[in-house]
Structures are given as C-alpha cells and as structure tokens.
mmCIF file of C-alpha atoms in Angstrom:
data_model
loop_
_atom_site.group_PDB
_atom_site.id
_atom_site.type_symbol
_atom_site.label_atom_id
_atom_site.label_comp_id
_atom_site.label_asym_id
_atom_site.label_seq_id
_atom_site.Cartn_x
_atom_site.Cartn_y
_atom_site.Cartn_z
ATOM 1 C CA MET D 1 -35.415 3.431 23.811
ATOM 2 C CA GLY D 2 -35.845 0.875 26.619
ATOM 3 C CA ALA D 3 -39.088 0.059 28.439
ATOM 4 C CA GLU D 4 -42.185 2.075 27.714
ATOM 5 C CA PRO D 5 -42.686 4.848 30.300
ATOM 6 C CA LYS D 6 -45.633 4.917 32.692
ATOM 7 C CA ARG D 7 -48.713 6.830 31.666
ATOM 8 C CA ILE D 8 -49.264 10.207 33.296
ATOM 9 C CA SER D 9 -52.548 11.999 33.891
ATOM 10 C CA ILE D 10 -53.961 14.621 31.514
ATOM 11 C CA GLU D 11 -53.505 17.257 34.218
ATOM 12 C CA ALA D 12 -49.843 16.320 34.716
ATOM 13 C CA ALA D 13 -49.248 16.277 30.966
ATOM 14 C CA ARG D 14 -50.835 19.713 30.515
ATOM 15 C CA ASN D 15 -48.777 21.122 33.359
ATOM 16 C CA LEU D 16 -45.595 19.794 31.764
ATOM 17 C CA VAL D 17 -46.626 21.295 28.418
ATOM 18 C CA LEU D 18 -47.151 24.718 29.987
ATOM 19 C CA GLU D 19 -43.864 24.492 31.910
ATOM 20 C CA HIS D 20 -42.050 24.302 28.582
ATOM 21 C CA VAL D 21 -44.035 27.028 26.825
ATOM 22 C CA SER D 22 -42.739 30.580 26.462
ATOM 23 C CA ARG D 23 -44.937 33.516 25.553
ATOM 24 C CA LEU D 24 -44.175 34.741 22.062
ATOM 25 C CA GLU D 25 -43.161 38.248 21.098
ATOM 26 C CA ASP D 26 -45.520 41.143 20.374
ATOM 27 C CA GLU D 27 -46.315 42.584 16.983
ATOM 28 C CA GLU D 28 -48.401 45.490 15.734
ATOM 29 C CA ILE D 29 -50.946 44.675 13.052
ATOM 30 C CA ALA D 30 -53.678 46.366 11.045
ATOM 31 C CA LEU D 31 -57.154 46.210 12.537
ATOM 32 C CA ALA D 32 -58.372 44.446 9.384
ATOM 33 C CA ASP D 33 -56.065 41.517 10.260
ATOM 34 C CA ALA D 34 -56.966 41.319 13.951
ATOM 35 C CA LEU D 35 -59.774 38.729 13.928
ATOM 36 C CA GLY D 36 -58.818 35.768 16.097
ATOM 37 C CA ARG D 37 -55.645 37.407 17.415
ATOM 38 C CA VAL D 38 -54.791 37.871 21.093
ATOM 39 C CA LEU D 39 -54.062 41.281 22.612
ATOM 40 C CA ALA D 40 -50.531 41.571 23.957
ATOM 41 C CA ARG D 41 -51.216 44.699 26.017
ATOM 42 C CA ASP D 42 -54.202 46.343 27.646
ATOM 43 C CA ALA D 43 -56.130 48.485 25.148
ATOM 44 C CA VAL D 44 -56.611 51.939 26.703
ATOM 45 C CA ALA D 45 -59.072 54.376 25.116
ATOM 46 C CA PRO D 46 -57.348 57.585 24.002
ATOM 47 C CA GLY D 47 -60.671 59.460 23.958
ATOM 48 C CA ASP D 48 -64.316 59.306 24.995
ATOM 49 C CA LEU D 49 -66.968 57.199 23.314
ATOM 50 C CA PRO D 50 -69.226 58.784 22.191
ATOM 51 C CA PRO D 51 -66.787 61.645 21.568
ATOM 52 C CA PHE D 52 -69.567 64.247 21.986
ATOM 53 C CA ASP D 53 -73.146 64.577 23.242
ATOM 54 C CA SER D 54 -75.296 63.189 20.440
ATOM 55 C CA SER D 55 -78.914 62.587 19.621
ATOM 56 C CA GLY D 56 -80.225 59.086 20.205
ATOM 57 C CA MET D 57 -83.192 59.545 17.849
ATOM 58 C CA ASP D 58 -84.429 61.545 14.885
ATOM 59 C CA GLY D 59 -86.370 64.477 16.294
ATOM 60 C CA TYR D 60 -85.874 67.962 17.726
ATOM 61 C CA ALA D 61 -83.276 69.323 20.143
ATOM 62 C CA VAL D 62 -85.002 71.469 22.778
ATOM 63 C CA ILE D 63 -84.695 72.965 26.232
ATOM 64 C CA ALA D 64 -86.603 70.506 28.422
ATOM 65 C CA THR D 65 -88.378 73.133 30.515
ATOM 66 C CA ASP D 66 -89.954 74.541 27.322
ATOM 67 C CA THR D 67 -92.046 71.338 27.071
ATOM 68 C CA GLU D 68 -93.594 71.481 30.573
ATOM 69 C CA ASP D 69 -96.914 72.768 29.245
ATOM 70 C CA ALA D 70 -97.089 70.411 26.252
ATOM 71 C CA PRO D 71 -98.486 70.568 23.735
ATOM 72 C CA VAL D 72 -96.357 73.601 22.901
ATOM 73 C CA ALA D 73 -95.132 75.193 19.673
ATOM 74 C CA LEU D 74 -91.397 75.892 19.278
ATOM 75 C CA LYS D 75 -89.875 77.755 16.361
ATOM 76 C CA ILE D 76 -87.566 75.623 14.171
ATOM 77 C CA VAL D 77 -84.313 77.586 13.766
ATOM 78 C CA GLY D 78 -82.027 75.072 12.091
ATOM 79 C CA GLU D 79 -80.964 71.495 11.525
ATOM 80 C CA ALA D 80 -78.125 69.252 12.750
ATOM 81 C CA ARG D 81 -77.346 66.110 10.783
ATOM 82 C CA ALA D 82 -74.890 63.344 11.569
ATOM 83 C CA GLY D 83 -71.538 64.829 10.623
ATOM 84 C CA MET D 84 -72.922 68.390 10.266
ATOM 85 C CA LEU D 85 -73.250 70.832 13.165
ATOM 86 C CA ALA D 86 -76.138 73.238 13.690
ATOM 87 C CA LEU D 87 -75.235 76.831 12.865
ATOM 88 C CA ASP D 88 -77.198 78.372 15.736
ATOM 89 C CA PRO D 89 -77.770 77.469 19.401
ATOM 90 C CA VAL D 90 -81.116 76.446 20.857
ATOM 91 C CA GLU D 91 -82.739 79.205 22.897
ATOM 92 C CA HIS D 92 -85.976 79.277 24.874
ATOM 93 C CA GLY D 93 -88.939 78.953 22.532
ATOM 94 C CA THR D 94 -86.890 77.382 19.720
ATOM 95 C CA ALA D 95 -85.941 73.923 18.497
ATOM 96 C CA ILE D 96 -83.443 72.464 16.030
ATOM 97 C CA ARG D 97 -84.196 69.388 13.950
ATOM 98 C CA VAL D 98 -81.642 66.625 14.649
ATOM 99 C CA SER D 99 -80.804 63.281 13.066
ATOM 100 C CA THR D 100 -79.743 60.218 15.040
ATOM 101 C CA GLY D 101 -76.058 60.562 15.893
ATOM 102 C CA ALA D 102 -75.914 64.307 15.298
ATOM 103 C CA VAL D 103 -74.158 66.569 17.802
ATOM 104 C CA VAL D 104 -76.709 67.985 20.259
ATOM 105 C CA PRO D 105 -76.735 71.720 19.518
ATOM 106 C CA GLU D 106 -75.466 74.228 22.041
ATOM 107 C CA GLY D 107 -78.165 75.248 24.529
ATOM 108 C CA ALA D 108 -80.283 72.102 24.150
ATOM 109 C CA ASP D 109 -80.556 69.554 26.959
ATOM 110 C CA ALA D 110 -83.081 67.090 25.518
ATOM 111 C CA VAL D 111 -84.320 65.539 22.288
ATOM 112 C CA VAL D 112 -87.995 65.043 21.456
ATOM 113 C CA ARG D 113 -88.623 62.078 19.212
ATOM 114 C CA GLN D 114 -90.084 62.888 15.823
ATOM 115 C CA GLU D 115 -93.146 60.709 16.446
ATOM 116 C CA LEU D 116 -94.126 62.910 19.398
ATOM 117 C CA THR D 117 -94.248 66.016 17.221
ATOM 118 C CA GLU D 118 -96.053 67.731 14.356
ATOM 119 C CA VAL D 119 -94.778 70.534 12.122
ATOM 120 C CA GLU D 120 -96.923 73.580 11.342
ATOM 121 C CA ASP D 121 -95.880 76.863 9.708
ATOM 122 C CA GLY D 122 -92.183 76.625 10.593
ATOM 123 C CA ALA D 123 -92.815 75.487 14.147
ATOM 124 C CA VAL D 124 -92.726 72.074 15.794
ATOM 125 C CA ILE D 125 -95.663 71.105 18.007
ATOM 126 C CA VAL D 126 -94.306 69.049 20.942
ATOM 127 C CA ASN D 127 -97.148 66.863 22.190
ATOM 128 C CA GLU D 128 -95.522 65.408 25.310
ATOM 129 C CA GLU D 129 -93.281 66.804 28.024
ATOM 130 C CA VAL D 130 -89.690 65.510 28.081
ATOM 131 C CA SER D 131 -87.102 65.744 30.822
ATOM 132 C CA ALA D 132 -83.508 66.893 30.599
ATOM 133 C CA GLY D 133 -81.315 64.209 29.052
ATOM 134 C CA ASN D 134 -84.143 62.590 27.123
ATOM 135 C CA ASP D 135 -82.712 60.692 24.119
ATOM 136 C CA VAL D 136 -79.297 62.292 24.573
ATOM 137 C CA ARG D 137 -76.210 60.103 24.365
ATOM 138 C CA TYR D 138 -73.614 61.781 26.551
ATOM 139 C CA ALA D 139 -69.913 61.962 25.680
ATOM 140 C CA GLY D 140 -68.036 59.134 27.395
ATOM 141 C CA GLU D 141 -71.139 57.325 28.650
ATOM 142 C CA ASP D 142 -69.900 54.129 26.938
ATOM 143 C CA ILE D 143 -66.125 54.498 27.294
ATOM 144 C CA ARG D 144 -64.124 57.189 29.105
ATOM 145 C CA ALA D 145 -60.740 58.453 27.922
ATOM 146 C CA GLY D 146 -58.029 56.526 29.777
ATOM 147 C CA GLU D 147 -60.294 53.555 30.464
ATOM 148 C CA THR D 148 -58.987 50.032 29.796
ATOM 149 C CA ILE D 149 -61.517 48.636 27.371
ATOM 150 C CA LEU D 150 -59.840 45.267 26.681
ATOM 151 C CA GLN D 151 -57.262 43.461 28.775
ATOM 152 C CA ALA D 152 -54.128 41.727 27.571
ATOM 153 C CA GLY D 153 -54.970 38.131 26.664
ATOM 154 C CA THR D 154 -58.336 39.036 25.132
ATOM 155 C CA LEU D 155 -59.238 37.108 21.994
ATOM 156 C CA LEU D 156 -60.302 39.636 19.379
ATOM 157 C CA GLY D 157 -63.692 38.946 17.816
ATOM 158 C CA SER D 158 -65.933 41.193 15.763
ATOM 159 C CA ALA D 159 -67.243 43.163 18.767
ATOM 160 C CA GLU D 160 -63.762 43.715 20.179
ATOM 161 C CA ILE D 161 -62.473 44.902 16.800
ATOM 162 C CA GLY D 162 -65.413 47.298 16.551
ATOM 163 C CA ALA D 163 -64.613 48.719 19.995
ATOM 164 C CA LEU D 164 -60.967 49.262 19.051
ATOM 165 C CA ALA D 165 -61.998 51.049 15.867
ATOM 166 C CA ALA D 166 -64.502 53.225 17.728
ATOM 167 C CA VAL D 167 -61.788 54.601 20.042
ATOM 168 C CA ASN D 168 -59.268 54.995 17.203
ATOM 169 C CA ILE D 169 -56.921 52.108 18.002
ATOM 170 C CA ALA D 170 -56.152 51.316 14.372
ATOM 171 C CA ARG D 171 -53.070 49.124 14.957
ATOM 172 C CA PRO D 172 -53.486 46.911 18.020
ATOM 173 C CA VAL D 173 -50.476 45.182 19.573
ATOM 174 C CA VAL D 174 -51.032 41.425 19.574
ATOM 175 C CA VAL D 175 -49.015 38.296 20.322
ATOM 176 C CA ARG D 176 -47.395 36.689 17.313
ATOM 177 C CA LYS D 177 -49.175 33.576 16.094
ATOM 178 C CA PRO D 178 -47.441 30.302 17.016
ATOM 179 C CA ARG D 179 -45.876 28.624 13.982
ATOM 180 C CA ILE D 180 -46.625 24.942 13.546
ATOM 181 C CA ALA D 181 -44.945 22.412 11.279
ATOM 182 C CA LEU D 182 -47.021 19.295 10.554
ATOM 183 C CA VAL D 183 -45.294 16.039 9.613
ATOM 184 C CA SER D 184 -47.450 13.083 8.547
ATOM 185 C CA THR D 185 -45.705 9.717 8.501
ATOM 186 C CA GLY D 186 -46.531 6.509 6.680
ATOM 187 C CA ASP D 187 -45.880 4.790 3.345
ATOM 188 C CA GLU D 188 -49.606 4.187 2.991
ATOM 189 C CA LEU D 189 -50.676 7.856 2.900
ATOM 190 C CA VAL D 190 -51.807 9.704 -0.216
ATOM 191 C CA SER D 191 -53.227 13.194 -0.597
ATOM 192 C CA PRO D 192 -56.972 13.775 -1.014
ATOM 193 C CA GLY D 193 -57.906 13.982 -4.667
ATOM 194 C CA ARG D 194 -55.813 10.991 -5.727
ATOM 195 C CA GLU D 195 -57.072 7.503 -6.477
ATOM 196 C CA LEU D 196 -56.033 4.824 -3.995
ATOM 197 C CA GLU D 197 -53.758 1.928 -4.807
ATOM 198 C CA PRO D 198 -54.233 -1.307 -2.820
ATOM 199 C CA GLY D 199 -53.275 -0.766 0.815
ATOM 200 C CA GLN D 200 -53.253 3.016 0.626
ATOM 201 C CA ILE D 201 -55.388 5.462 2.647
ATOM 202 C CA ARG D 202 -56.001 9.166 2.228
ATOM 203 C CA ASP D 203 -54.254 11.496 4.637
ATOM 204 C CA ALA D 204 -57.152 12.960 6.619
ATOM 205 C CA ASN D 205 -54.996 13.991 9.575
ATOM 206 C CA ALA D 206 -53.003 16.747 7.874
ATOM 207 C CA PRO D 207 -56.065 18.736 6.717
ATOM 208 C CA ALA D 208 -57.856 18.143 10.035
ATOM 209 C CA LEU D 209 -54.894 19.245 12.143
ATOM 210 C CA THR D 210 -54.258 22.217 9.878
ATOM 211 C CA ALA D 211 -57.834 23.338 10.544
ATOM 212 C CA ALA D 212 -57.480 22.641 14.281
ATOM 213 C CA SER D 213 -54.271 24.704 14.341
ATOM 214 C CA HIS D 214 -55.954 27.649 12.648
ATOM 215 C CA ALA D 215 -58.965 27.376 14.965
ATOM 216 C CA ALA D 216 -56.647 27.514 17.991
ATOM 217 C CA GLY D 217 -54.926 30.637 16.670
ATOM 218 C CA ALA D 218 -51.754 29.210 15.129
ATOM 219 C CA GLU D 219 -50.405 29.265 11.594
ATOM 220 C CA ILE D 220 -49.022 26.344 9.595
ATOM 221 C CA VAL D 221 -45.555 27.074 8.232
ATOM 222 C CA THR D 222 -45.137 23.689 6.587
ATOM 223 C CA SER D 223 -47.100 20.475 6.160
ATOM 224 C CA VAL D 224 -45.102 17.555 4.777
ATOM 225 C CA ARG D 225 -45.312 13.793 4.514
ATOM 226 C CA VAL D 226 -42.517 11.276 4.999
ATOM 227 C CA GLY D 227 -42.437 7.528 4.472
ATOM 228 C CA ASP D 228 -41.473 4.887 7.007
ATOM 229 C CA GLU D 229 -37.719 5.296 6.662
ATOM 230 C CA ARG D 230 -35.397 6.341 9.509
ATOM 231 C CA GLU D 231 -32.985 8.748 7.818
ATOM 232 C CA ALA D 232 -35.736 10.394 5.782
ATOM 233 C CA THR D 233 -37.668 10.942 9.023
ATOM 234 C CA VAL D 234 -34.608 12.526 10.675
ATOM 235 C CA ALA D 235 -34.033 14.834 7.696
ATOM 236 C CA THR D 236 -37.692 15.821 7.506
ATOM 237 C CA LEU D 237 -37.902 16.611 11.228
ATOM 238 C CA ARG D 238 -34.656 18.582 11.140
ATOM 239 C CA GLU D 239 -36.063 20.770 8.374
ATOM 240 C CA ALA D 240 -39.487 21.057 10.049
ATOM 241 C CA MET D 241 -37.947 22.423 13.243
ATOM 242 C CA ARG D 242 -36.456 25.392 11.426
ATOM 243 C CA GLY D 243 -38.715 28.363 11.993
ATOM 244 C CA ALA D 244 -41.401 26.449 13.912
ATOM 245 C CA ASP D 245 -42.476 26.928 17.512
ATOM 246 C CA ILE D 246 -44.253 23.567 17.515
ATOM 247 C CA VAL D 247 -43.684 20.460 15.432
ATOM 248 C CA ALA D 248 -46.588 18.004 15.399
ATOM 249 C CA THR D 249 -45.929 14.583 13.910
ATOM 250 C CA VAL D 250 -48.738 12.152 13.142
ATOM 251 C CA GLY D 251 -48.189 8.390 13.201
ATOM 252 C CA GLY D 252 -45.008 6.382 13.654
ATOM 253 C CA VAL D 253 -45.027 7.003 17.400
ATOM 254 C CA SER D 254 -45.144 3.407 18.638
ATOM 255 C CA VAL D 255 -42.151 1.040 19.023
ATOM 256 C CA GLY D 256 -42.581 -1.134 15.938
ATOM 257 C CA PRO D 257 -39.829 -1.672 13.332
ATOM 258 C CA HIS D 258 -41.368 0.969 11.054
ATOM 259 C CA ASP D 259 -42.044 3.603 13.758
ATOM 260 C CA HIS D 260 -39.194 6.109 13.483
ATOM 261 C CA VAL D 261 -40.492 9.363 14.987
ATOM 262 C CA ARG D 262 -39.244 8.936 18.549
ATOM 263 C CA PRO D 263 -35.747 7.644 17.612
ATOM 264 C CA ALA D 264 -35.461 10.443 15.039
ATOM 265 C CA LEU D 265 -36.330 13.125 17.595
ATOM 266 C CA GLU D 266 -33.791 11.717 20.023
ATOM 267 C CA GLN D 267 -31.151 11.596 17.270
ATOM 268 C CA LEU D 268 -31.775 15.317 16.754
ATOM 269 C CA GLY D 269 -31.089 15.964 20.442
ATOM 270 C CA ALA D 270 -34.696 16.427 21.531
ATOM 271 C CA ARG D 271 -35.404 15.590 25.169
ATOM 272 C CA GLN D 272 -38.425 13.486 26.061
ATOM 273 C CA ILE D 273 -40.734 15.194 28.565
ATOM 274 C CA PHE D 274 -43.442 12.540 28.599
ATOM 275 C CA CYS D 275 -44.635 9.689 26.470
ATOM 276 C CA ARG D 276 -47.980 7.992 27.044
ATOM 277 C CA VAL D 277 -50.836 9.805 28.746
ATOM 278 C CA SER D 278 -53.851 8.384 30.586
ATOM 279 C CA LEU D 279 -56.070 9.467 27.728
ATOM 280 C CA LYS D 280 -58.481 7.550 25.499
ATOM 281 C CA PRO D 281 -58.316 7.973 22.582
ATOM 282 C CA GLY D 282 -54.915 9.540 21.914
ATOM 283 C CA GLY D 283 -52.934 8.196 24.863
ATOM 284 C CA GLN D 284 -49.951 7.208 22.735
ATOM 285 C CA VAL D 285 -48.760 10.820 22.579
ATOM 286 C CA CYS D 286 -45.314 12.146 23.434
ATOM 287 C CA LEU D 287 -43.790 15.549 24.067
ATOM 288 C CA TYR D 288 -40.168 16.317 23.254
ATOM 289 C CA VAL D 289 -38.267 19.587 23.556
ATOM 290 C CA ALA D 290 -35.562 20.304 20.988
ATOM 291 C CA PRO D 291 -32.272 21.967 21.991
ATOM 292 C CA ASP D 292 -33.560 25.312 20.654
ATOM 293 C CA GLY D 293 -36.771 25.060 22.720
ATOM 294 C CA THR D 294 -39.061 23.933 19.893
ATOM 295 C CA LEU D 295 -41.862 21.712 21.189
ATOM 296 C CA ALA D 296 -42.342 18.436 19.324
ATOM 297 C CA PHE D 297 -45.602 16.560 19.854
ATOM 298 C CA ALA D 298 -45.643 13.019 18.523
ATOM 299 C CA LEU D 299 -49.318 12.222 17.933
ATOM 300 C CA PRO D 300 -50.859 8.818 17.188
ATOM 301 C CA GLY D 301 -52.056 8.116 13.673
ATOM 302 C CA ASN D 302 -55.690 7.140 14.156
ATOM 303 C CA PRO D 303 -57.836 10.143 13.163
ATOM 304 C CA ALA D 304 -59.892 10.499 16.354
ATOM 305 C CA SER D 305 -56.792 9.840 18.460
ATOM 306 C CA ALA D 306 -54.715 12.456 16.635
ATOM 307 C CA LEU D 307 -57.394 15.138 16.802
ATOM 308 C CA THR D 308 -58.240 14.400 20.440
ATOM 309 C CA ALA D 309 -54.583 14.472 21.518
ATOM 310 C CA PHE D 310 -54.113 17.718 19.593
ATOM 311 C CA ARG D 311 -57.075 19.394 21.279
ATOM 312 C CA VAL D 312 -56.212 18.123 24.754
ATOM 313 C CA LEU D 313 -52.447 18.840 24.681
ATOM 314 C CA VAL D 314 -51.319 20.876 21.669
ATOM 315 C CA THR D 315 -54.079 23.475 21.932
ATOM 316 C CA PRO D 316 -53.033 24.371 25.516
ATOM 317 C CA ALA D 317 -49.476 24.900 24.224
ATOM 318 C CA ILE D 318 -50.790 27.279 21.555
ATOM 319 C CA TYR D 319 -52.871 29.142 24.132
ATOM 320 C CA GLY D 320 -49.914 29.363 26.500
ATOM 321 C CA MET D 321 -47.709 30.882 23.799
ATOM 322 C CA VAL D 322 -50.192 33.719 23.206
ATOM 323 C CA GLY D 323 -51.470 34.177 26.760
ATOM 324 C CA ARG D 324 -54.979 32.805 26.308
ATOM 325 C CA ASP D 325 -56.849 31.320 29.258
ATOM 326 C CA LEU D 326 -57.700 27.668 28.647
ATOM 327 C CA THR D 327 -60.255 27.625 31.481
ATOM 328 C CA LEU D 328 -62.545 29.905 29.469
ATOM 329 C CA HIS D 329 -63.230 26.896 27.225
ATOM 330 C CA THR D 330 -64.180 24.467 30.007
ATOM 331 C CA ALA D 331 -67.422 23.970 31.883
ATOM 332 C CA ARG D 332 -69.409 21.514 33.948
ATOM 333 C CA GLY D 333 -72.042 19.597 31.991
ATOM 334 C CA VAL D 334 -74.542 16.819 32.597
ATOM 335 C CA ALA D 335 -74.475 13.343 31.044
ATOM 336 C CA ALA D 336 -77.683 12.929 29.029
ATOM 337 C CA THR D 337 -77.000 9.187 28.731
ATOM 338 C CA ASP D 338 -74.511 6.820 30.320
ATOM 339 C CA LEU D 339 -70.913 7.672 29.383
ATOM 340 C CA ILE D 340 -68.633 4.644 29.217
ATOM 341 C CA GLY D 341 -65.176 5.128 30.693
ATOM 342 C CA THR D 342 -62.051 3.003 30.950
ATOM 343 C CA ILE D 343 -60.381 2.351 34.284
ATOM 344 C CA GLY D 344 -56.890 3.829 34.230
ATOM 345 C CA ARG D 345 -57.593 6.278 31.400
ATOM 346 C CA THR D 346 -59.441 9.578 31.158
ATOM 347 C CA SER D 347 -61.951 8.830 28.423
ATOM 348 C CA VAL D 348 -62.555 11.758 26.106
ATOM 349 C CA ILE D 349 -66.052 11.254 24.704
ATOM 350 C CA ARG D 350 -66.929 13.182 21.545
ATOM 351 C CA CYS D 351 -70.400 14.561 22.260
ATOM 352 C CA THR D 352 -73.283 16.557 20.928
ATOM 353 C CA ALA D 353 -74.739 19.034 23.396
ATOM 354 C CA GLU D 354 -78.039 20.718 24.242
ATOM 355 C CA MET D 355 -78.481 23.591 26.673
ATOM 356 C CA HIS D 356 -80.959 22.996 29.510
ATOM 357 C CA ASP D 357 -81.817 24.988 32.629
ATOM 358 C CA ASP D 358 -79.102 23.139 34.579
ATOM 359 C CA GLY D 359 -76.420 23.471 31.879
ATOM 360 C CA TRP D 360 -75.160 21.570 28.847
ATOM 361 C CA HIS D 361 -76.505 18.022 28.464
ATOM 362 C CA VAL D 362 -74.041 15.909 26.474
ATOM 363 C CA THR D 363 -74.612 12.761 24.433
ATOM 364 C CA PRO D 364 -71.938 10.539 22.810
ATOM 365 C CA ASN D 365 -71.749 11.063 19.058
ATOM 366 C CA GLY D 366 -71.848 7.472 17.827
ATOM 367 C CA ASP D 367 -68.993 4.968 17.740
ATOM 368 C CA GLN D 368 -66.157 6.197 19.972
ATOM 369 C CA ARG D 369 -63.365 3.945 18.700
ATOM 370 C CA SER D 370 -60.120 5.731 17.862
ATOM 371 C CA HIS D 371 -60.219 5.138 14.093
ATOM 372 C CA ILE D 372 -63.801 6.414 13.683
ATOM 373 C CA LEU D 373 -63.427 9.904 12.224
ATOM 374 C CA THR D 374 -67.191 10.421 11.995
ATOM 375 C CA SER D 375 -67.369 10.513 15.802
ATOM 376 C CA MET D 376 -65.837 14.005 15.521
ATOM 377 C CA LEU D 377 -68.400 15.378 13.082
ATOM 378 C CA GLY D 378 -70.624 18.138 14.409
ATOM 379 C CA VAL D 379 -69.133 17.774 17.879
ATOM 380 C CA PRO D 380 -69.126 20.979 19.976
ATOM 381 C CA VAL D 381 -67.792 19.455 23.216
ATOM 382 C CA LEU D 382 -65.540 16.757 24.601
ATOM 383 C CA ALA D 383 -66.735 15.088 27.814
ATOM 384 C CA LEU D 384 -63.978 13.887 30.160
ATOM 385 C CA VAL D 385 -64.862 10.716 32.077
ATOM 386 C CA PRO D 386 -62.343 10.343 34.953
ATOM 387 C CA GLU D 387 -59.841 7.483 34.856
ATOM 388 C CA ASP D 388 -61.324 5.925 38.011
ATOM 389 C CA CYS D 389 -64.828 5.737 36.498
ATOM 390 C CA GLU D 390 -66.080 2.805 34.440
ATOM 391 C CA VAL D 391 -69.551 4.235 33.803
ATOM 392 C CA LEU D 392 -70.684 7.794 34.394
ATOM 393 C CA ARG D 393 -74.440 7.524 34.755
ATOM 394 C CA ALA D 394 -77.046 9.672 33.009
ATOM 395 C CA GLY D 395 -77.823 12.754 35.072
ATOM 396 C CA GLU D 396 -74.408 12.899 36.711
ATOM 397 C CA PRO D 397 -72.158 15.957 36.270
ATOM 398 C CA VAL D 398 -69.189 15.723 33.900
ATOM 399 C CA ASP D 399 -66.339 18.044 32.958
ATOM 400 C CA ILE D 400 -66.592 19.254 29.355
ATOM 401 C CA GLU D 401 -64.307 21.194 27.037
ATOM 402 C CA PHE D 402 -65.581 23.147 24.076
ATOM 403 C CA VAL D 403 -64.144 22.333 20.672
ATOM 404 C CA GLY D 404 -62.783 25.117 18.454
#
C-alpha cells in the first residue's frame, strides 16, 4: 500500500464523502411507518384544515348582535355535537348548543362559552356580550388547500405525522432508508452474553454502531464478524457489499501484519478516496468507493474512535443519501471549562451540555482517551476544538454538533 497518506481536515473529508453520495430513490409508505423518515417531495394539503368552521369551546352558537344587551335570553332550538350537524339554523333570538369541534350551525357567527351562560326554561341566558368570530375556528385558518405544509427533506416526527394525517396524506412519499452492512474484525472479539476466554473482549462496537445507524435514519442489512485472516476478510467484504449502500468495517484498518481491511478492499477493486483524517479520536479512518458505487468506511477499532468517526463522517453520508441537512444539527456553544486540543488534529470532545442565556455551555465528559467508552455515555454534544488550538479556554465559543 506504500507510504501512509497525509491527513486531511474534517471539512475536506466531509466534502469528499458528499461528493460520492447519491440521493436514494423514493418510496411510498404507510403513515404508521413514517416516524424518522425523510420526505422525498413537498407535502401539499389537498384540503383545508380545519375543513369547516367549528366551535372552539363547549357553549352556544349565536348571532353576535343578539348579545349586545347582555344579559339576554335566547331560545335553545337544537344541538350540534362533534360529528353531528344541527338540524336547524340559528336565527335572531335563538341559540344552538355546541360541543368543542362541532360544525358551527348555519346562521351563527359566534360561540358563547358555557361558563358565561345559564339555562332557564328552555332558554340560555347569555351574561356577556360576544363579538362576531368569538370562539369560532374558521375553515383553513391553520392550513389552506394547496398549501405546502412540509418541504422535501423534512424529518418526520410525531407533529409532522399528525399534520399529514390531518390533511389526509395517508401514504407519504419518503426517501428509501440507506442500507448499511457492518463488519467487525478481530480474532479477540466475542458477542455480548458469552464468557470471555483469556485475551478476548466483547464486541461493543457492533451494537453501538447499529444503534448509531438507526438513530441517523439507516437500516442494518447485515452485521457480521470476521477474524484476522486475509482471504476471509475479502470474502466477508464481498458478501457485505451486496445490497448495501454503505459498508462500515471496524478495526483492522492500520498497516500491521494482521490488519487486512484496506488490502481486502483494494483487492475487491475499491478506490481509496482518503485515509487518515485530522480528527481525534477516530483519525485512522478511510473511505473507499467500490466499483458499483458502494461506500466503504474503514473505522478504527477503539470504541470512542469508532463511534466518533461514524458520527463525524458516516452520518453525513447517511444524511446526504436521504436529503437531510447536516447543518440543522450544529450550533455554536461556549466552553464551560478549558477544552484540551491537539495541534494538527481537530479534537472531538465528548461533552455534557447545559443551556444558558448565551447558548449551550459544554463540559468534557470524563476521560477522553480513544478506548474509554464511558466518555460517550449521556453525551448530547460533541465539541470540536480546531486543529490549530492547544487549549480552548473556558468562556470561549466552540463549534458543537448534537449527537443522535
């Protein structure tokens, strides 16, 4: 493989990732399956919301001018419930009892809240004057027919799904989820739940990266483990690339006699885009592109390194494939304590965060060494200390990226 390539900046690496990403195809899905998916097209309301003038409160539908001399008595001539129309219109001197959400009866232009009334001998006593439009929800006051309610690229959460349902978009068109194949390497790895033999460690990376993939909006099509053997690595990667948009390997990415990932990818015809990024932890990360366009990320094996490299470089690839905007997950924070950097590397500090008047104040979450998995626990943000900064002092601004 020759001499090790020069490190490139995080920004350059991300740009190269996005240059080799293609947006995936659209698919139509049931609304019940839409949580966490990304809209492929603008969602345009086919009708008004509300679809009719409705009552905003329990009370009585009236003609507003009839209440000018309140208190006044108005004859009750019917009832309108949610889902049931009144049989008669409202005329001067009359009122119709209405429930919240009921269609405002014909002739009425206001609703008097129940607590402002009394009922006597088939009449309602209105104790306060109301104006036209009082407690009436007008058709289309929330959403008009033909209005774009959600733009392409929107991540669908509970509120967005509710809005789609309300305007009768039962099968939204979304971008297909990226398919990821995970390949863990190492003779020393065993699955959680098994007892360890001398020299063995449990594979924490595969479950962590599976969760990170799901959180970013991808699906795992396979998760396999291969020992430190060249031909087995080639065979495993060849199989992993079938049906995957992204292959993420963990471990075996260095140049030692038992590190076979990079030679195996090259044997399969994959082209190296970069290898080694000015990133700490996780700098020993490579991107290859297979002949069929599949992206192959070779991640380092230390837990914090693997997860950091995934979030900094693989997550943008996932977002790019579905049209999500990565900048929505970045912000400017404030260092609550000194943040220690490394000259020549962008130091990604796993941090806790508290919101203050001037923004998020971030604090390192314990030991930041690359093998310390507990530094990732309960961490909502990553703070990026620039590669030309040895110490970013408390109170200074810092770029942050939100996790998950």
